[in-house]
Coordinates of C-alpha atoms in Angstrom, one line a residue:
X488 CA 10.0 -14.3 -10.7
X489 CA 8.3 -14.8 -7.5
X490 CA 6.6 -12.2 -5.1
X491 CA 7.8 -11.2 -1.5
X492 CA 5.6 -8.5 -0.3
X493 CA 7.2 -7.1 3.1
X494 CA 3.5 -5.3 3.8
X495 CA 0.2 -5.9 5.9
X496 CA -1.7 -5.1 2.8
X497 CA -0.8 -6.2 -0.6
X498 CA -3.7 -7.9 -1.8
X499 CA -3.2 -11.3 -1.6
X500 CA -2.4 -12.1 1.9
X501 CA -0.4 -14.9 1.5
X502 CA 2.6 -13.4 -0.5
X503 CA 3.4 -10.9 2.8
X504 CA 6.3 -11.9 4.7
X505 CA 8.4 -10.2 7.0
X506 CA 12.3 -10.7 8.3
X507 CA 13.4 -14.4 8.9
X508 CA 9.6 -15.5 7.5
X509 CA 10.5 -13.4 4.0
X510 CA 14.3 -15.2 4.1
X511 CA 12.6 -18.4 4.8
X512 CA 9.8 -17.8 2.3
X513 CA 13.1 -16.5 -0.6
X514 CA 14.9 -20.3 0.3
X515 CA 11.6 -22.4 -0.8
X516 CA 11.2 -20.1 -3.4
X517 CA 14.5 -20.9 -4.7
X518 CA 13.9 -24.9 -4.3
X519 CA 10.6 -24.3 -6.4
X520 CA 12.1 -23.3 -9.3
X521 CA 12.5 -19.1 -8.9
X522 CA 15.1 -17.6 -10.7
X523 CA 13.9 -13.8 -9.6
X524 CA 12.7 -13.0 -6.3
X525 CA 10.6 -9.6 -6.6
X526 CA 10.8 -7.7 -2.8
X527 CA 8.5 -4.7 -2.7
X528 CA 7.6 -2.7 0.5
X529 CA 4.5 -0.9 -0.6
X530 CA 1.2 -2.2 -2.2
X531 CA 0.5 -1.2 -5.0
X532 CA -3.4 -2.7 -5.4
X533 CA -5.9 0.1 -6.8
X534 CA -6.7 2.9 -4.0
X535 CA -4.1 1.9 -1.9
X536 CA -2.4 4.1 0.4
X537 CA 1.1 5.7 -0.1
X538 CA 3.8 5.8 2.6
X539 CA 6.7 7.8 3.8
X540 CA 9.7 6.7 2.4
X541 CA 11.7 6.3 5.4
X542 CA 8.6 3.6 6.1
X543 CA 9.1 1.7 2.9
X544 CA 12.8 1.7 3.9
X545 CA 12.2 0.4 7.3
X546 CA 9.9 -2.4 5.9
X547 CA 12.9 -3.7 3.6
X548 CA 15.4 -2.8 5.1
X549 CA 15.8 -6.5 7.5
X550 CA 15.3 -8.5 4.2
X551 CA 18.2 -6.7 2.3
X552 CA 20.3 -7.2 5.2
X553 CA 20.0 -10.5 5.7
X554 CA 20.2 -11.2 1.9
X555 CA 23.4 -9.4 1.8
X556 CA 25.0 -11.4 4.9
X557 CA 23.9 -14.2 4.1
X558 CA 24.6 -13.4 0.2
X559 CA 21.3 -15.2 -1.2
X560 CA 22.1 -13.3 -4.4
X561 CA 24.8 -16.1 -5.4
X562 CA 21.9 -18.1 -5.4
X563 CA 19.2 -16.1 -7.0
X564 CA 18.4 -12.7 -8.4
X565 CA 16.9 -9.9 -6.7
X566 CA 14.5 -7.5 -7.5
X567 CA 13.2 -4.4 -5.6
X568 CA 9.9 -3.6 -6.7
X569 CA 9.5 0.2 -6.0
X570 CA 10.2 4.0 -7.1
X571 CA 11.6 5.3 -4.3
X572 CA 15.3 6.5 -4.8
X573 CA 16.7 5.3 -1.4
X574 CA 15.0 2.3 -1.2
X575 CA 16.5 1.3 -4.5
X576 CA 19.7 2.4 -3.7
X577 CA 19.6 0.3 -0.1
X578 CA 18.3 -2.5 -2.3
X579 CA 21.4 -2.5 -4.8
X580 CA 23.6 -2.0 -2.6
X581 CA 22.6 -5.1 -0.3
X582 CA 22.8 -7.3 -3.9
X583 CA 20.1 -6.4 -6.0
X584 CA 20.5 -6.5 -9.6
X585 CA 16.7 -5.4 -10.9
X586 CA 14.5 -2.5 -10.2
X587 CA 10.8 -3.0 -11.0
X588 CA 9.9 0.2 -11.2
X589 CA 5.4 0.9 -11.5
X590 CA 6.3 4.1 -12.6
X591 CA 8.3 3.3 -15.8
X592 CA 10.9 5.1 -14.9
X593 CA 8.8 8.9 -14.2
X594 CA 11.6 9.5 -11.3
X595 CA 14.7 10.7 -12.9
X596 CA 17.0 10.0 -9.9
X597 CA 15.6 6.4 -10.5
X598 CA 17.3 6.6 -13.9
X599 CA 20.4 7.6 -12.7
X600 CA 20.4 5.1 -9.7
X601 CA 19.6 1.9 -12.0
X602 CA 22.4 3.3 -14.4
X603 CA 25.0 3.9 -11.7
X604 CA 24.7 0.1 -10.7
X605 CA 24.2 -1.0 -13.7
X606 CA 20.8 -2.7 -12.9
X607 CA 18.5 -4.2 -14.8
X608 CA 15.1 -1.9 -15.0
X609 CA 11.7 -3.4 -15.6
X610 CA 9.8 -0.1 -17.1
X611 CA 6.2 -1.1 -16.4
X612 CA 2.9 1.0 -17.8
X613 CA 0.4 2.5 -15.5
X614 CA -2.6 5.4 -16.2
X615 CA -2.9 8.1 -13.7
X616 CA -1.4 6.3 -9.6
X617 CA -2.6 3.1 -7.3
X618 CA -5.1 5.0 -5.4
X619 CA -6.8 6.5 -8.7
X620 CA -5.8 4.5 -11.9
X621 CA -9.2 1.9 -11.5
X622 CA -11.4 5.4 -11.7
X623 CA -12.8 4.9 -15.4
X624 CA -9.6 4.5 -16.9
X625 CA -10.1 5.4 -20.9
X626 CA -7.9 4.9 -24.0
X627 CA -8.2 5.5 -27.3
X628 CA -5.9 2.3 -28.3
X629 CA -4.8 1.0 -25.6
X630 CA -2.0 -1.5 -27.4
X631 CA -0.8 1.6 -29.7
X632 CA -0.7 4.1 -26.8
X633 CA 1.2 1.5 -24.2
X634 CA 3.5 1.3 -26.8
X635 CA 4.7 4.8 -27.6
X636 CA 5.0 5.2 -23.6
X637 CA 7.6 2.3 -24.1
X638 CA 9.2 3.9 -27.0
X639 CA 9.4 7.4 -25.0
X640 CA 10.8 5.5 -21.6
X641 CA 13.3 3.2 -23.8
X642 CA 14.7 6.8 -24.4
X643 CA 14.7 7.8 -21.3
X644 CA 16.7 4.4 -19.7
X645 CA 19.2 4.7 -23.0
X646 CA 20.0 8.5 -22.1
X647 CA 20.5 7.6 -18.7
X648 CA 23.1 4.6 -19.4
X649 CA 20.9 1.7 -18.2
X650 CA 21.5 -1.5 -20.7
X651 CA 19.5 -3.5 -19.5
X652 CA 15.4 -3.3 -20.4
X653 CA 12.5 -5.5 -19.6
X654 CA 8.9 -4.1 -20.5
X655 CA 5.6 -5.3 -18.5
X656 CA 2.6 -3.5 -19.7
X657 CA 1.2 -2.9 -16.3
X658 CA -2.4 -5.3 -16.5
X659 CA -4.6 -3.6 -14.5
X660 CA -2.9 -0.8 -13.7
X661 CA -5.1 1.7 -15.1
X662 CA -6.8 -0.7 -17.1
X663 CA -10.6 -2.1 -17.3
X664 CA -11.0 -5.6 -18.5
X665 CA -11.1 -5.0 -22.2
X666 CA -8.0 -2.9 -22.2
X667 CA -6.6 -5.9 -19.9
X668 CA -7.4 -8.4 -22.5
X669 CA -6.7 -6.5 -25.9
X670 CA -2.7 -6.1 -24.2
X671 CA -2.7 -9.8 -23.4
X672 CA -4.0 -10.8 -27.4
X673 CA -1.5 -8.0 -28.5
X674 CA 1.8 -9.4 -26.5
X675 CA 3.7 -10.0 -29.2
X676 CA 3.6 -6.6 -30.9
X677 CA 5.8 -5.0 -28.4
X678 CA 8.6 -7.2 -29.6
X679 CA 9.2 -5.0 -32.3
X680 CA 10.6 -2.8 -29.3
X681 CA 13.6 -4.9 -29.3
X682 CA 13.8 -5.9 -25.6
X683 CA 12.1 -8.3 -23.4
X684 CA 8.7 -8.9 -22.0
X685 CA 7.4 -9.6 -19.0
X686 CA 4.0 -10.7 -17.5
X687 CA 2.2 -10.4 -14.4
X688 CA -1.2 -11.2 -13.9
X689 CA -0.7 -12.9 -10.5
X690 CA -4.3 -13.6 -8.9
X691 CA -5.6 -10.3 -10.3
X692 CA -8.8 -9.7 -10.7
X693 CA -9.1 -9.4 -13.8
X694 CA -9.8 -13.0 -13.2
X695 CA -12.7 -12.9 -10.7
X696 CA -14.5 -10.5 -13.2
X697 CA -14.4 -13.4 -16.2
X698 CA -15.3 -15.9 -14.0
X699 CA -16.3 -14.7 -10.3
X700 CA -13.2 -15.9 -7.3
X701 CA -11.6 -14.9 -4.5
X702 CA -8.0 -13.4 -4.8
X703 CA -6.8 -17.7 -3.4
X704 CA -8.8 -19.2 -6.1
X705 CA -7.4 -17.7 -9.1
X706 CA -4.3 -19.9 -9.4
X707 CA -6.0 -21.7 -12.5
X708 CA -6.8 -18.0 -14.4
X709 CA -3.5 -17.0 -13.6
X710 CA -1.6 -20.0 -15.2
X711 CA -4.0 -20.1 -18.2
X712 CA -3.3 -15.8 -18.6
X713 CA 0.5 -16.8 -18.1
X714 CA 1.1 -20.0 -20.4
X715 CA -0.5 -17.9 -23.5
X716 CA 1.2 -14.9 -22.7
X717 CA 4.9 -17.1 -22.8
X718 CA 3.1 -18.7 -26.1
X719 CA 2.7 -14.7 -27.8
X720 CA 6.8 -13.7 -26.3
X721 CA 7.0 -13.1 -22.3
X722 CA 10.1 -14.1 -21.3
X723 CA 9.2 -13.6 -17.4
X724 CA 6.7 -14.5 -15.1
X725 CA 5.9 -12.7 -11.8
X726 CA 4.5 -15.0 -9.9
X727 CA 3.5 -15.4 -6.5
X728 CA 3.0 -19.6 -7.4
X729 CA 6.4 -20.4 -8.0
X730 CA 6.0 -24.5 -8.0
X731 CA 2.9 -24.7 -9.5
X732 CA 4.4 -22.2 -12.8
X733 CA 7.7 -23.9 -12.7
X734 CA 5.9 -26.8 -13.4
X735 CA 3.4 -25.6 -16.1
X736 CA 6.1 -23.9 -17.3
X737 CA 8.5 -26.7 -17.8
X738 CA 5.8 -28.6 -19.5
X739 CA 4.9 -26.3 -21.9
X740 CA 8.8 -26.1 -23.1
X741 CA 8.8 -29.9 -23.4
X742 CA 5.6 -29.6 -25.6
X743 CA 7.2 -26.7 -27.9
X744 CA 10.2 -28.4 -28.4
X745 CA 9.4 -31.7 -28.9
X746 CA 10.0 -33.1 -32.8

């Protein structure tokens, strides 16, 4: 899955794009190996800022309709990554097939949106909101608590009518290191959940507090938190190093399944 953010202020400034740059951006993307392209409007990073959503809407809004004149979802899936109802809405209707949703599903009219289009929702963890969940974020069990959240919002999307579930427990949303790394050794014990994984660790800086980088230098900590997260049952990767994963990715698969 790789990363379009249509922002000036996601975190890592090369994965912002905006208009024919995002389209041009989605078709090299596509030639790398992406088989999900994940468009978000807002950042998301830890005290960021929220916006109106008439805002976020405007910010997507040129990508979507491009991608549905030009119908670039007969060549890959989209994903909108937000939690705003009409922004989801303009998203599936230009072609989308995914929301990726920080919230894990907290907005009911989500629910009944990704259920009415019969999208796919990613239900993602997250302690307290992006401009407060870094503030000394505390668990008592961090795997076993992430995990009823999933249970309760599994509920949620099956009473709603949404069929289709991927789970990404949230790293660093809400999260110190420790709880970051204890999720990561723990992957596979939300398989029991019956449904998907996915993993996104893109660059985050989680990585610059084991070993101190900036947010472009943390391709190698990304890959390394990636590969072993695949190993313990991810199924996805959001990414915003489509090549480079494709690659690692591809390698690993010839390793695992060779006799």
């Amino acid at each position: 899955m790789g990363i379009i953010n249509a922002n000036d202020d996601s975190f890592y400034d090369k994965s912002r794009f905006t208009g024919k740059d995002a389209i041009s951006k989605i078709t090299s993307m596509i030639e790398d190996g992406a088989q999900i392209i994940d468009i978000g409007g807002v950042s998301t990073k830890p005290g960021s800022l929220e916006i109106s959503p008439n805002e976020e809407l405007a910010r997507i809004k040129p990508i979507c309709d491009i991608i549905k004149r030009e119908r670039l979802f007969q060549k890959v899936s989209f994903s909108i990554d937000s939690y705003t109802p009409k922004v989801i809405e303009y998203a599936l209707k230009s072609g989308f097939t995914t929301v990726n949703d920080i919230t894990g599903l907290q907005n009911d009219e989500v629910a009944k949106i990704t259920a009415q289009y019969n999208a796919t929702i990613i239900i993602m963890h997250m302690q307290g909101k992006p401009q407060t969940m870094q503030k000394n974020p505390v668990y008592k069990d961090v795997v076993s608590e992430v995990h009823q959240f999933f249970e309760e919002r599994i509920e949620k999307a099956k009473k709603y009518g949404i069929k289709n579930i991927i789970l990404d427990v949230g790293i660093g949303f809400g999260k110190t290191l420790e709880h970051n790394i204890m999720l990561l050794k723990n992957m596979d014990s939300f398989l029991d959940l019956g449904y998907e994984l996915l993993i996104a660790a893109s660059r985050k800086s989680m990585i610059d507090k084991i070993t101190p980088s900036l947010t472009q230098e943390r391709l190698s900590g990304t890959l390394a938190i990636h590969l072993d997260s695949v190993r313990r049952g991810a199924t996805f990767v959001r990414t915003h190093d489509v090549k480079e994963h494709h690659q690692a990715l591809k390698v690993q698969e010839a390793i695992n399944s060779s006799s």
